[in-house]
XYZ file of N, CA and C in Angstrom:
255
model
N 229.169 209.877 261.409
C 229.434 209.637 260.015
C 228.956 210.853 259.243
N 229.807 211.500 258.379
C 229.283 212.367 258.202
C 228.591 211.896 256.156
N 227.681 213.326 256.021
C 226.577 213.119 254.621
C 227.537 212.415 253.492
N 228.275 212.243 253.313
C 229.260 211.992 252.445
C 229.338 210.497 252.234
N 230.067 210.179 253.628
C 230.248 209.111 253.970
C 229.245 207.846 254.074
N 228.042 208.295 254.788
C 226.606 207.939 254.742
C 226.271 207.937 253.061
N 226.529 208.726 252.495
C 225.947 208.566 251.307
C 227.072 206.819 249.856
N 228.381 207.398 250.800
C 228.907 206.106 249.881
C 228.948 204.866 250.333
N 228.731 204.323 251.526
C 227.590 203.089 252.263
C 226.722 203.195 251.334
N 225.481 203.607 251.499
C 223.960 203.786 250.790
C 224.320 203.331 249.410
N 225.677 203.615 248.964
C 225.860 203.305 247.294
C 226.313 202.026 247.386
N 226.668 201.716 248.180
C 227.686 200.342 248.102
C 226.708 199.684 248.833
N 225.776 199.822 248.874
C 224.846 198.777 249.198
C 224.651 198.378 250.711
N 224.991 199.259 251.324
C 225.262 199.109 253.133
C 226.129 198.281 253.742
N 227.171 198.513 252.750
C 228.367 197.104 253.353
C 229.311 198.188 254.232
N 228.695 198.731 255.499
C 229.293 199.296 256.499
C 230.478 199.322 257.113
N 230.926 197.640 256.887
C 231.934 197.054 257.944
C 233.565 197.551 257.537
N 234.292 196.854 257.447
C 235.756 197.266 257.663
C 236.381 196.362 256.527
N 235.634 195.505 255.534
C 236.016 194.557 254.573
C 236.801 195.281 253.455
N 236.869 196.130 252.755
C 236.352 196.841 251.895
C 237.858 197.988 252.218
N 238.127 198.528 253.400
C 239.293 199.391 253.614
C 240.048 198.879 254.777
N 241.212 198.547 254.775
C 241.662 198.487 255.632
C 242.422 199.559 256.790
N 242.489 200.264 255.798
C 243.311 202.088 256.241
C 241.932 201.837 257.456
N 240.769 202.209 256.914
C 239.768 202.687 257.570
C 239.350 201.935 259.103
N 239.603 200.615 259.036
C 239.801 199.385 259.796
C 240.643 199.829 260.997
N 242.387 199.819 260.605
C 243.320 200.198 261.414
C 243.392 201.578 262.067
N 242.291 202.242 261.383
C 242.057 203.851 262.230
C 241.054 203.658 263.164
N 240.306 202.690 262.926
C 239.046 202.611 264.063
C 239.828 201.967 265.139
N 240.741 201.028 264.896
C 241.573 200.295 266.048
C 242.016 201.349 267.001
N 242.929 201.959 266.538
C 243.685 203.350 266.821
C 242.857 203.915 267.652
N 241.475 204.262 267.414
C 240.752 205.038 268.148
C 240.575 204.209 269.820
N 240.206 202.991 269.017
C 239.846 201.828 270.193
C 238.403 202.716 271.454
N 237.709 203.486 270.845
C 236.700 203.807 272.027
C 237.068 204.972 272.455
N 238.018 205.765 271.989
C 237.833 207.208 272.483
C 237.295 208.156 272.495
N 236.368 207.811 271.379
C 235.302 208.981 271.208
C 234.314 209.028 271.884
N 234.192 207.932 272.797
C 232.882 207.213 273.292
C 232.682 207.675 274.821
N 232.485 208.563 275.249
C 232.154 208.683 276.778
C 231.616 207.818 277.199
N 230.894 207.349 277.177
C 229.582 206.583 277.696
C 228.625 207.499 277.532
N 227.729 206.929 278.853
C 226.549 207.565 279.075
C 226.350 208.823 279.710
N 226.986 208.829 280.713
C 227.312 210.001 281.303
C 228.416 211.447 280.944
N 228.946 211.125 279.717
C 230.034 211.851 279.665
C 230.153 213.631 279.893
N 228.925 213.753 279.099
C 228.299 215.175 279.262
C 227.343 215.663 280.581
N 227.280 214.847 281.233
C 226.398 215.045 282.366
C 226.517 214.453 283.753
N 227.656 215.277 284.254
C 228.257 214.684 286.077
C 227.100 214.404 286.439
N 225.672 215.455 286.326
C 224.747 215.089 287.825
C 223.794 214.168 287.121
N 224.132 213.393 286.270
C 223.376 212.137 286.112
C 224.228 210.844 286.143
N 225.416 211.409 286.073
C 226.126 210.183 286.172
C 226.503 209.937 288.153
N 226.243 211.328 288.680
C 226.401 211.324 289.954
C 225.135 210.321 290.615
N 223.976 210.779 289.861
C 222.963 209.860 290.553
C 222.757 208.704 290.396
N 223.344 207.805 289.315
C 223.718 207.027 288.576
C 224.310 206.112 289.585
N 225.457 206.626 290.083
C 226.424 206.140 291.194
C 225.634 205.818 292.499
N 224.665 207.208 292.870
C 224.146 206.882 293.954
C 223.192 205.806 293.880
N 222.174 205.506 293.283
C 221.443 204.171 292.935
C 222.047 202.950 293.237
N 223.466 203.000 292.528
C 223.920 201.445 292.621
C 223.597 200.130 292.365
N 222.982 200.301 291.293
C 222.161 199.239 290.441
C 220.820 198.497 291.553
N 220.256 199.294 292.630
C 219.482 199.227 293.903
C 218.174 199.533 293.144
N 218.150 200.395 292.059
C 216.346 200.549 291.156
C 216.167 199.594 290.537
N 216.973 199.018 289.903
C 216.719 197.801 289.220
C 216.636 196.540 290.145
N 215.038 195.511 289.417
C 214.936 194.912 290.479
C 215.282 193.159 289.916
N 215.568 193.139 288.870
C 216.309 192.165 288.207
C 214.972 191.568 287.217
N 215.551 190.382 287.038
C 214.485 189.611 286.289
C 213.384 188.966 286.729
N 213.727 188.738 288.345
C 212.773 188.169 289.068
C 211.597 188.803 290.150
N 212.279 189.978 289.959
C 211.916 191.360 290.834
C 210.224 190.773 291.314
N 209.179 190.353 290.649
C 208.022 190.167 290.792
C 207.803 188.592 290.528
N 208.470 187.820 290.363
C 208.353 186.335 290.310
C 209.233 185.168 290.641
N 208.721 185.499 291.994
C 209.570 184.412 293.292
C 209.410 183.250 292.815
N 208.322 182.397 291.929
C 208.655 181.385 291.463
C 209.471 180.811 290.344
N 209.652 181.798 289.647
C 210.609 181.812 288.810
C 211.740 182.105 288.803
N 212.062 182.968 289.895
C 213.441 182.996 290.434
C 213.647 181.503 291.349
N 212.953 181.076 291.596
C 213.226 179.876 293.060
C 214.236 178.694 291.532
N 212.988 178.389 290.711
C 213.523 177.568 289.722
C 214.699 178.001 288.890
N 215.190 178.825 288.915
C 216.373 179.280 288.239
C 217.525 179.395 288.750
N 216.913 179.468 289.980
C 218.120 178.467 291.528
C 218.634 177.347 292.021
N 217.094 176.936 291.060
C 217.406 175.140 291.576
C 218.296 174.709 289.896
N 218.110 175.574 288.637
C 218.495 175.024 287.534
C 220.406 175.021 287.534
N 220.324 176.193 288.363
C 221.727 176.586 288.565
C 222.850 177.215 287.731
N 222.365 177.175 286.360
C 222.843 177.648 285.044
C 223.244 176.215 284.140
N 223.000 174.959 284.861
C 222.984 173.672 284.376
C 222.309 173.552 282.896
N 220.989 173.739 283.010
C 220.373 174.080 281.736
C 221.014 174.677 280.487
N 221.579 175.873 280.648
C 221.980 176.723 279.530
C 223.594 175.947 278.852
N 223.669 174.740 279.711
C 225.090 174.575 279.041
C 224.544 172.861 278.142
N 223.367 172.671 278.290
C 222.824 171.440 277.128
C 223.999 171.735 275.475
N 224.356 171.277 274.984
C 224.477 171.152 273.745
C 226.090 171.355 273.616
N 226.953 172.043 274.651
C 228.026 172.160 274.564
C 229.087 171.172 274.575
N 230.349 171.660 273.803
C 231.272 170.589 273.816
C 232.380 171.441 275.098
């Protein structure tokens, strides 16, 4: 965003979103994520090592609490669906 732009947000009170222009709306569509490399975009040999890992460093949520993983096995994802229609 450039100083400009940032500055007429800041005036309008931080109403950021897409309400307000629609031109501006249907150009972000347009873009749909192209500007966006990710994470790696600028950097093969981190995105290379990235690959090599294979989500294998990460040790999840339970990584250190076998009892809390055991019960979240037995809950089954049963729990999280209380309240739904």
């Amino acid at each position: 965003m450039s100083a400009s732009e940032s500055e007429e947000v800041r005036r309008r009170g931080g109403a950021g979103n897409f309400a307000a222009d629609p031109q501006r709306a249907a150009e972000a569509g347009r873009k749909g994520g192209q500007r966006s490399g990710g994470n790696f975009r600028n950097d093969p040999a981190r995105a290379a090592e990235a690959g090599r890992k294979g989500g294998h460093e990460s040790g999840g949520n339970f990584r250190n609490d076998h009892a809390r993983a055991a019960e979240a096995g037995r809950k089954g994802g049963h729990a999280n669906a209380t309240g739904r229609t």
